[in-house]
Each structure stands twice: as structure tokens, then as C-alpha cells.
Amino acid sequence: MKKTATRLADGRELIYYDARDDAVRDAVDPRPLDPIATRSEIRHDRLLGDDVAIASHRQARTYHPPADQCPLCPSRPGRPSEIPAPDYDVVVFENRFPSLAGDSGRCEVVCFTSDHDASFADLTADQAGLVLDAWTDRTAELAHHPSVEQVFCFENRGKEIGVTLGHPHGQIYGYPFVTPRTRLMLRSLAGHRERTGRNLFDDVVADELADGRRVVLDGEHWTAFVPYAAHWPYEVHLYPKRRVPDLPALDEAARTEFPQIYLELLKRFDRIFGEGEPPTPYVAGWHQAPYRLADRGEFALHLELFTIRRTSGKLKFLAGSESGMNVFINDVPPEAAAERLREVASK
């Protein structure tokens, strides 16, 4: 992998990740952009104990442009984009409309491929491996960012999820705090250690493998299963079999096997609802240990992948119980979801 860092016209950082060591990335951003002026701030909710990012400038962000005006495609003569080069493998750059910025953290965009009409599932194993390299590098780099406590690499796919740009891409959030979801995991982790003397993540994975009914894929270095208490209609958790706290800690064997396992999962997600259905909308995100956690080795890196589509043509809405009280009601039994994901294996 070759990494080349440069700057866009408004001063934002842009990084090319190339599979070829001889790639030259010297294109200059010709756009007359004004410097970024964000109004992001973090406000603490005293009743719930969590934090909310207030980012009013995001109201002006690009919204469903036509394909020939996509800002994530390579630049063309007369049509400069966010990526000055005429081609690229993987690119990461600072979001022009960030939810978090400055003392409130950092937001980055990850373009998985220059092919506007592709999806992550269409990538080759080598291309997916390069995306993993980019996620890993950014996780390691953001550890040195003074306002970042935790890094979340994720992809939203589909208009149903709220995606405003159709180009295959994801994001990286560097939060200035430990997220509420992670705090809940850490609380459960500590309680389990106190009660049993064992690691909760290890026990969850071991229990799923022993039960077997919810296991979707079981590789040499990774295992994927629908969790016992899945919140979403189709939800898969992907764990490396050797517990590590974050992406940079993965060994070479796990990194090599990851593309095959993950691409297979994404292909199966697109087959859940049968032929002729539009691509399955999903959210996929890496859960990593916060940087300044006292015992980071207790936390287990894992990826969570889920769709909000519950059946053909119908979505799972977060209505009163979910949105009002954070109590999820799942219409699809996890065992049935796992069985369906096993049925739609790649031919």
C-alpha cells in the first residue's frame, strides 16, 4: 500500500491509498473554495448523561446530486470534484460538512472505489483489503488527535438509511467522548468479569459457536453470527477469533481472511429478500476500544452489520417503544434470520 497525503483548496486533508507503489498523486484541487467554517458543538444531556452534536451547517450539504455531478467521483476536465485525481483506489478526506470538528472531534469520508455504480460487495478481495488498510491507518492516526477519544469506521448504504450521495463510500467519526453504546458494553464487560472472572466478549462468541443455530459464517480467523438478542430484523456481528481491541491490533492472518468473509456477508445481505428486490439498505460499523480506556485489551473489536428492511418492501421503523424508550421489538426471530442468511450463500 502507498499512502499519499495532500490538501484540498480549502485546506482539508485528503489521503490517497494505492495498491501500487508507483502511483503518483500530484493533482491539485483547482476549485475556488472558501475556508471551512463549521459551527459544530457538543452539548451534554444532564438527564440521560449522553452528548449531542449540534451541527446546523450540515443543512447545506450536498443532497442526491445527479450521477454526473457526484462530488466523490474522480475529477474530470471541466468538472472538478472532492478528489482532484482522474482516478483512485481508495481515498479518505475531511468531510466538508462535518458533524464533529475542531475541539469537537473529526469526521472523514472514505471512498471505497472510483466506480460510481459499484457497491462494497462488488469490490475484489484486494480492493476490500485496501479499504481495511485505510480504516486501520486512520484509526492509528486519529489516536494522536488531541480531541478524539474513540474512532468509529462505518458505512451507511441506501436512501432508506438516509444516504445523500450514491457513490460507494463510508465515514470515520473521531468522537471527543466515549459513545453511549460503548459505555453500556463496558459496564456489562466489567460486571461479567466481576461475577465470573471471564471476558464477556469471549463468552458471547463461545456461546454462539456452541449453540450453532445463529452462526452464519465460521472461518479460520473470523466468525459471524446473528446475536441472541438481535435488535434489527437481519443483524450480524463479525468477530475475529483472537480478541483484539482495535483494527491496528489485527494480525496478518485475520487481515488476509477478512475480505473473503465480509464480502460474502454483504452478498448474502443483498439476497435476503429474493431476486428483483432493490439492494438491501444497511449500516455496517466497527466497534473499537476507546483510546484512553484503562484496560483496552478487555474490549473486543467487532463489526456490526444490520438492515432496517424487515421484509420485501417494508422497513423497520423506530417508533414509540424504540425511539421513546430505547426498547427494541424485533419481528424476525434471530434463528430464522440466521437460517435465511445461510440459505442465500454465494453459488
Short mmCIF file of C-alpha atoms in Angstrom, two decimals:
data_model
loop_
_atom_site.label_atom_id
_atom_site.label_comp_id
_atom_site.label_asym_id
_atom_site.label_seq_id
_atom_site.Cartn_x
_atom_site.Cartn_y
_atom_site.Cartn_z
CA MET A 1 0.00 0.00 0.00
CA LYS A 2 1.20 3.51 -0.86
CA LYS A 3 -0.15 6.44 1.13
CA THR A 4 -0.06 9.99 -0.27
CA ALA A 5 -1.35 12.94 1.75
CA THR A 6 -2.29 16.26 0.19
CA ARG A 7 -4.60 19.24 0.80
CA LEU A 8 -7.78 20.39 -0.91
CA ALA A 9 -8.30 24.02 -1.93
CA ASP A 10 -9.94 24.92 1.38
CA GLY A 11 -7.17 23.31 3.46
CA ARG A 12 -8.86 20.00 4.27
CA GLU A 13 -6.66 16.92 4.34
CA LEU A 14 -7.02 14.28 1.60
CA ILE A 15 -5.19 10.94 1.56
CA TYR A 16 -4.82 8.52 -1.34
CA TYR A 17 -4.36 4.83 -0.57
CA ASP A 18 -3.00 3.00 -3.60
CA ALA A 19 -2.37 -0.68 -4.22
CA ARG A 20 0.57 0.21 -6.50
CA ASP A 21 3.76 1.66 -5.06
CA ASP A 22 4.45 3.67 -8.23
CA ALA A 23 1.17 5.63 -8.16
CA VAL A 24 1.76 9.39 -8.49
CA ARG A 25 -0.75 11.67 -6.77
CA ASP A 26 0.17 15.27 -7.59
CA ALA A 27 -3.15 16.61 -8.94
CA VAL A 28 -4.07 20.00 -7.49
CA ASP A 29 -7.59 20.99 -6.44
CA PRO A 30 -8.48 23.92 -8.76
CA ARG A 31 -11.76 24.89 -7.08
CA PRO A 32 -12.12 28.40 -5.58
CA LEU A 33 -13.29 27.13 -2.20
CA ASP A 34 -13.64 29.30 0.87
CA PRO A 35 -12.07 28.03 4.09
CA ILE A 36 -14.33 25.71 6.07
CA ALA A 37 -16.39 27.46 8.74
CA THR A 38 -18.14 24.87 10.90
CA ARG A 39 -20.48 25.51 13.77
CA SER A 40 -20.29 22.14 15.47
CA GLU A 41 -20.60 21.93 19.22
CA ILE A 42 -21.16 19.19 21.78
CA ARG A 43 -23.95 19.63 24.31
CA HIS A 44 -24.35 17.36 27.33
CA ASP A 45 -27.77 15.96 28.23
CA ARG A 46 -27.85 16.12 32.03
CA LEU A 47 -30.82 13.76 32.35
CA LEU A 48 -29.56 10.96 30.11
CA GLY A 49 -25.86 11.56 30.67
CA ASP A 50 -25.03 11.45 26.96
CA ASP A 51 -23.82 14.03 24.46
CA VAL A 52 -25.41 15.54 21.36
CA ALA A 53 -23.57 17.13 18.41
CA ILE A 54 -25.24 20.34 17.21
CA ALA A 55 -24.17 20.98 13.60
CA SER A 56 -26.50 23.42 11.83
CA HIS A 57 -24.12 23.92 8.88
CA ARG A 58 -24.96 20.39 7.70
CA GLN A 59 -28.33 21.64 6.43
CA ALA A 60 -26.45 22.93 3.36
CA ARG A 61 -24.70 19.65 2.50
CA THR A 62 -24.96 18.13 -0.98
CA TYR A 63 -28.21 16.20 -1.39
CA HIS A 64 -28.76 13.49 -4.04
CA PRO A 65 -26.90 15.13 -6.94
CA PRO A 66 -27.17 13.55 -10.41
CA ALA A 67 -24.50 10.94 -11.14
CA ASP A 68 -22.58 13.27 -13.47
CA GLN A 69 -22.28 15.79 -10.61
CA CYS A 70 -21.20 13.36 -7.91
CA PRO A 71 -18.56 15.01 -5.67
CA LEU A 72 -16.99 11.63 -4.82
CA CYS A 73 -16.16 10.60 -8.38
CA PRO A 74 -12.69 11.41 -9.76
CA SER A 75 -12.30 14.88 -11.26
CA ARG A 76 -12.88 15.31 -14.99
CA PRO A 77 -11.98 18.21 -17.32
CA GLY A 78 -14.40 21.00 -16.53
CA ARG A 79 -15.89 19.09 -13.57
CA PRO A 80 -13.64 19.18 -10.51
CA SER A 81 -14.75 17.09 -7.53
CA GLU A 82 -13.62 16.43 -3.98
CA ILE A 83 -10.94 14.14 -5.44
CA PRO A 84 -8.58 16.10 -7.73
CA ALA A 85 -7.09 13.00 -9.40
CA PRO A 86 -8.62 11.46 -12.57
CA ASP A 87 -8.68 8.03 -10.87
CA TYR A 88 -8.10 6.48 -7.46
CA ASP A 89 -8.15 3.24 -5.49
CA VAL A 90 -9.26 4.38 -2.00
CA VAL A 91 -9.43 7.96 -0.79
CA VAL A 92 -10.02 9.46 2.66
CA PHE A 93 -10.66 13.16 3.20
CA GLU A 94 -12.02 15.53 5.81
CA ASN A 95 -15.77 15.99 5.45
CA ARG A 96 -16.75 19.42 4.15
CA PHE A 97 -19.93 19.24 6.26
CA PRO A 98 -18.71 17.52 9.43
CA SER A 99 -20.86 16.61 12.41
CA LEU A 100 -17.73 16.85 14.56
CA ALA A 101 -14.83 19.27 14.04
CA GLY A 102 -12.04 21.05 15.90
CA ASP A 103 -12.35 20.57 19.65
CA SER A 104 -15.49 18.51 18.99
CA GLY A 105 -13.69 15.70 17.15
CA ARG A 106 -13.23 14.88 13.47
CA CYS A 107 -15.26 13.48 10.56
CA GLU A 108 -13.76 11.87 7.46
CA VAL A 109 -15.19 10.41 4.26
CA VAL A 110 -13.87 7.10 2.86
CA CYS A 111 -14.41 6.46 -0.86
CA PHE A 112 -14.12 2.70 -1.41
CA THR A 113 -13.71 2.85 -5.19
CA SER A 114 -13.81 5.34 -8.06
CA ASP A 115 -16.64 3.33 -9.69
CA HIS A 116 -19.80 5.30 -9.01
CA ASP A 117 -22.13 2.41 -9.82
CA ALA A 118 -20.41 -0.20 -7.62
CA SER A 119 -21.06 -1.18 -4.02
CA PHE A 120 -18.75 -2.57 -1.36
CA ALA A 121 -19.96 -6.08 -2.24
CA ASP A 122 -18.70 -5.55 -5.79
CA LEU A 123 -15.11 -4.99 -4.68
CA THR A 124 -12.45 -7.62 -5.21
CA ALA A 125 -10.76 -9.15 -2.20
CA ASP A 126 -7.68 -6.98 -2.87
CA GLN A 127 -9.80 -3.83 -3.03
CA ALA A 128 -11.61 -4.71 0.19
CA GLY A 129 -8.25 -5.40 1.80
CA LEU A 130 -7.09 -1.92 0.81
CA VAL A 131 -10.17 -0.40 2.46
CA LEU A 132 -9.30 -2.36 5.61
CA ASP A 133 -5.78 -0.89 5.39
CA ALA A 134 -7.23 2.61 5.16
CA TRP A 135 -9.55 2.06 8.14
CA THR A 136 -6.61 0.71 10.11
CA ASP A 137 -4.30 3.59 9.21
CA ARG A 138 -6.89 6.22 10.09
CA THR A 139 -7.67 4.52 13.41
CA ALA A 140 -3.97 4.60 14.29
CA GLU A 141 -3.52 8.20 13.11
CA LEU A 142 -6.54 9.57 14.96
CA ALA A 143 -5.11 8.18 18.19
CA HIS A 144 -2.82 11.24 18.11
CA HIS A 145 -5.66 13.72 17.55
CA PRO A 146 -5.99 15.74 20.78
CA SER A 147 -9.80 15.81 20.78
CA VAL A 148 -10.50 12.20 19.74
CA GLU A 149 -11.39 9.58 22.36
CA GLN A 150 -12.92 6.87 20.16
CA VAL A 151 -12.96 6.05 16.42
CA PHE A 152 -15.96 4.63 14.57
CA CYS A 153 -15.48 3.48 10.96
CA PHE A 154 -18.85 2.84 9.33
CA GLU A 155 -20.85 2.65 6.12
CA ASN A 156 -24.46 3.70 5.55
CA ARG A 157 -25.92 2.27 2.34
CA GLY A 158 -29.25 3.12 0.78
CA LYS A 159 -31.63 6.06 0.62
CA GLU A 160 -33.75 4.31 3.25
CA ILE A 161 -30.87 4.77 5.70
CA GLY A 162 -30.59 8.46 4.81
CA VAL A 163 -27.60 8.34 2.45
CA THR A 164 -27.42 11.55 0.38
CA LEU A 165 -24.64 10.50 -2.03
CA GLY A 166 -24.99 7.35 -4.12
CA HIS A 167 -21.25 6.77 -4.61
CA PRO A 168 -19.92 3.79 -2.58
CA HIS A 169 -18.43 5.39 0.49
CA GLY A 170 -18.32 5.31 4.27
CA GLN A 171 -17.31 7.61 7.07
CA ILE A 172 -14.97 7.74 10.04
CA TYR A 173 -16.04 9.61 13.16
CA GLY A 174 -13.49 10.57 15.77
CA TYR A 175 -15.64 11.22 18.83
CA PRO A 176 -14.40 13.52 21.62
CA PHE A 177 -16.05 11.19 24.17
CA VAL A 178 -16.80 7.52 24.72
CA THR A 179 -20.10 6.80 22.98
CA PRO A 180 -23.16 5.72 24.99
CA ARG A 181 -23.32 2.33 23.26
CA THR A 182 -19.70 1.62 24.14
CA ARG A 183 -20.25 2.72 27.73
CA LEU A 184 -23.04 0.16 28.03
CA MET A 185 -20.75 -2.55 26.67
CA LEU A 186 -18.01 -1.56 29.11
CA ARG A 187 -20.46 -1.68 32.02
CA SER A 188 -21.60 -5.18 31.05
CA LEU A 189 -17.99 -6.22 30.48
CA ALA A 190 -16.92 -5.09 33.96
CA GLY A 191 -19.92 -6.73 35.64
CA HIS A 192 -19.31 -10.05 33.89
CA ARG A 193 -15.63 -10.01 34.86
CA GLU A 194 -16.56 -9.31 38.49
CA ARG A 195 -19.16 -12.10 38.59
CA THR A 196 -17.33 -14.81 36.64
CA GLY A 197 -13.69 -13.82 36.28
CA ARG A 198 -14.06 -14.23 32.50
CA ASN A 199 -14.26 -11.92 29.49
CA LEU A 200 -17.82 -11.26 28.33
CA PHE A 201 -16.95 -10.92 24.63
CA ASP A 202 -15.14 -14.26 24.69
CA ASP A 203 -18.09 -15.93 26.38
CA VAL A 204 -20.62 -14.46 23.92
CA VAL A 205 -18.67 -15.75 20.91
CA ALA A 206 -18.07 -19.14 22.54
CA ASP A 207 -21.76 -19.49 23.42
CA GLU A 208 -22.86 -18.67 19.87
CA LEU A 209 -20.42 -21.19 18.40
CA ALA A 210 -21.52 -23.85 20.86
CA ASP A 211 -25.21 -23.24 20.13
CA GLY A 212 -24.65 -23.01 16.37
CA ARG A 213 -28.21 -22.05 15.37
CA ARG A 214 -27.36 -18.39 14.79
CA VAL A 215 -23.92 -18.85 13.21
CA VAL A 216 -23.85 -17.58 9.62
CA LEU A 217 -20.18 -17.99 8.69
CA ASP A 218 -17.31 -19.60 10.59
CA GLY A 219 -13.86 -19.09 9.11
CA GLU A 220 -10.42 -19.90 10.42
CA HIS A 221 -9.91 -16.42 11.88
CA TRP A 222 -13.40 -14.84 11.90
CA THR A 223 -16.88 -15.88 12.96
CA ALA A 224 -20.17 -14.21 12.02
CA PHE A 225 -23.47 -14.76 13.81
CA VAL A 226 -26.88 -13.24 14.41
CA PRO A 227 -26.85 -12.26 18.11
CA TYR A 228 -29.22 -13.99 20.53
CA ALA A 229 -31.00 -10.72 21.30
CA ALA A 230 -30.74 -9.09 17.86
CA HIS A 231 -32.31 -5.62 17.74
CA TRP A 232 -32.77 -5.49 13.96
CA PRO A 233 -34.62 -7.82 11.56
CA TYR A 234 -31.37 -9.02 9.98
CA GLU A 235 -28.30 -8.27 12.08
CA VAL A 236 -24.87 -9.95 12.01
CA HIS A 237 -21.90 -9.49 14.32
CA LEU A 238 -18.47 -10.33 12.95
CA TYR A 239 -15.63 -11.11 15.41
CA PRO A 240 -12.01 -12.05 14.92
CA LYS A 241 -11.36 -15.30 16.79
CA ARG A 242 -8.34 -13.78 18.53
CA ARG A 243 -9.61 -10.96 20.72
CA VAL A 244 -8.03 -7.60 19.89
CA PRO A 245 -9.10 -4.08 20.94
CA ASP A 246 -8.98 -2.37 17.55
CA LEU A 247 -8.14 -2.66 13.85
CA PRO A 248 -4.40 -1.93 14.16
CA ALA A 249 -4.09 -4.93 16.52
CA LEU A 250 -5.33 -7.45 13.93
CA ASP A 251 -2.67 -9.96 12.88
CA GLU A 252 -1.83 -10.68 9.27
CA ALA A 253 -3.82 -13.91 9.12
CA ALA A 254 -7.03 -12.17 10.22
CA ARG A 255 -6.41 -9.28 7.83
CA THR A 256 -5.94 -11.69 4.95
CA GLU A 257 -9.15 -13.63 5.62
CA PHE A 258 -11.34 -10.61 6.35
CA PRO A 259 -12.17 -9.63 2.72
CA GLN A 260 -13.49 -13.08 1.84
CA ILE A 261 -15.69 -13.28 4.95
CA TYR A 262 -17.01 -9.73 4.77
CA LEU A 263 -17.70 -9.70 1.03
CA GLU A 264 -19.62 -12.95 1.40
CA LEU A 265 -21.75 -11.43 4.18
CA LEU A 266 -22.58 -8.38 2.06
CA LYS A 267 -23.50 -10.54 -0.94
CA ARG A 268 -25.84 -12.57 1.27
CA PHE A 269 -27.48 -9.39 2.58
CA ASP A 270 -28.36 -8.48 -1.00
CA ARG A 271 -30.01 -11.89 -1.48
CA ILE A 272 -32.13 -11.92 1.69
CA PHE A 273 -35.32 -10.69 0.07
CA GLY A 274 -35.06 -12.55 -3.23
CA GLU A 275 -34.49 -11.77 -6.89
CA GLY A 276 -35.72 -8.48 -8.26
CA GLU A 277 -35.52 -6.65 -4.94
CA PRO A 278 -33.51 -3.40 -4.76
CA PRO A 279 -30.15 -3.54 -2.96
CA THR A 280 -30.56 -4.11 0.76
CA PRO A 281 -30.07 -0.91 2.78
CA TYR A 282 -27.69 -1.43 5.68
CA VAL A 283 -25.44 0.06 8.31
CA ALA A 284 -22.06 -1.55 8.98
CA GLY A 285 -19.74 -0.28 11.69
CA TRP A 286 -16.59 -1.24 13.58
CA HIS A 287 -16.72 -1.18 17.38
CA GLN A 288 -13.27 -0.42 18.75
CA ALA A 289 -11.89 0.22 22.22
CA PRO A 290 -11.68 3.88 23.27
CA TYR A 291 -8.12 5.16 23.13
CA ARG A 292 -7.75 6.07 26.80
CA LEU A 293 -9.51 3.04 28.26
CA ALA A 294 -7.55 1.71 31.25
CA ASP A 295 -7.55 -1.92 30.09
CA ARG A 296 -8.11 -1.79 26.34
CA GLY A 297 -7.22 -5.46 25.97
CA GLU A 298 -10.53 -6.46 27.61
CA PHE A 299 -12.52 -4.92 24.75
CA ALA A 300 -13.16 -6.98 21.61
CA LEU A 301 -13.05 -5.41 18.18
CA HIS A 302 -16.09 -6.43 16.15
CA LEU A 303 -18.19 -5.30 13.22
CA GLU A 304 -21.96 -4.99 13.40
CA LEU A 305 -23.97 -5.18 10.17
CA PHE A 306 -27.75 -4.71 10.04
CA THR A 307 -30.59 -3.72 7.74
CA ILE A 308 -33.72 -1.75 8.53
CA ARG A 309 -35.71 -3.75 5.92
CA ARG A 310 -37.81 -6.35 7.74
CA THR A 311 -39.41 -8.00 4.70
CA SER A 312 -39.90 -7.31 1.00
CA GLY A 313 -40.98 -3.69 0.55
CA LYS A 314 -41.29 -3.00 4.28
CA LEU A 315 -38.96 -1.19 6.67
CA LYS A 316 -38.43 -1.48 10.40
CA PHE A 317 -39.29 1.95 11.79
CA LEU A 318 -38.04 3.10 15.16
CA ALA A 319 -41.40 4.17 16.55
CA GLY A 320 -42.68 4.73 20.09
CA SER A 321 -41.00 1.93 22.03
CA GLU A 322 -37.67 2.12 20.19
CA SER A 323 -37.36 5.89 19.82
CA GLY A 324 -39.15 6.84 23.02
CA MET A 325 -37.78 4.25 25.44
CA ASN A 326 -34.94 2.50 23.55
CA VAL A 327 -36.73 -0.85 23.86
CA PHE A 328 -36.46 -2.68 20.53
CA ILE A 329 -39.13 -5.02 19.21
CA ASN A 330 -37.81 -7.40 16.55
CA ASP A 331 -40.28 -9.05 14.15
CA VAL A 332 -37.76 -11.61 12.85
CA PRO A 333 -36.52 -14.33 15.26
CA PRO A 334 -32.70 -14.33 15.22
CA GLU A 335 -32.65 -18.06 14.48
CA ALA A 336 -34.85 -17.52 11.41
CA ALA A 337 -32.65 -14.63 10.25
CA ALA A 338 -29.52 -16.78 10.56
CA GLU A 339 -31.16 -19.64 8.68
CA ARG A 340 -32.11 -17.29 5.85
CA LEU A 341 -28.57 -15.90 5.66
CA ARG A 342 -27.21 -19.46 5.43
CA GLU A 343 -29.70 -20.29 2.66
CA VAL A 344 -28.58 -17.44 0.39
CA ALA A 345 -24.89 -18.43 0.27
CA SER A 346 -22.95 -17.43 -2.85
CA LYS A 347 -23.04 -20.02 -5.59
#
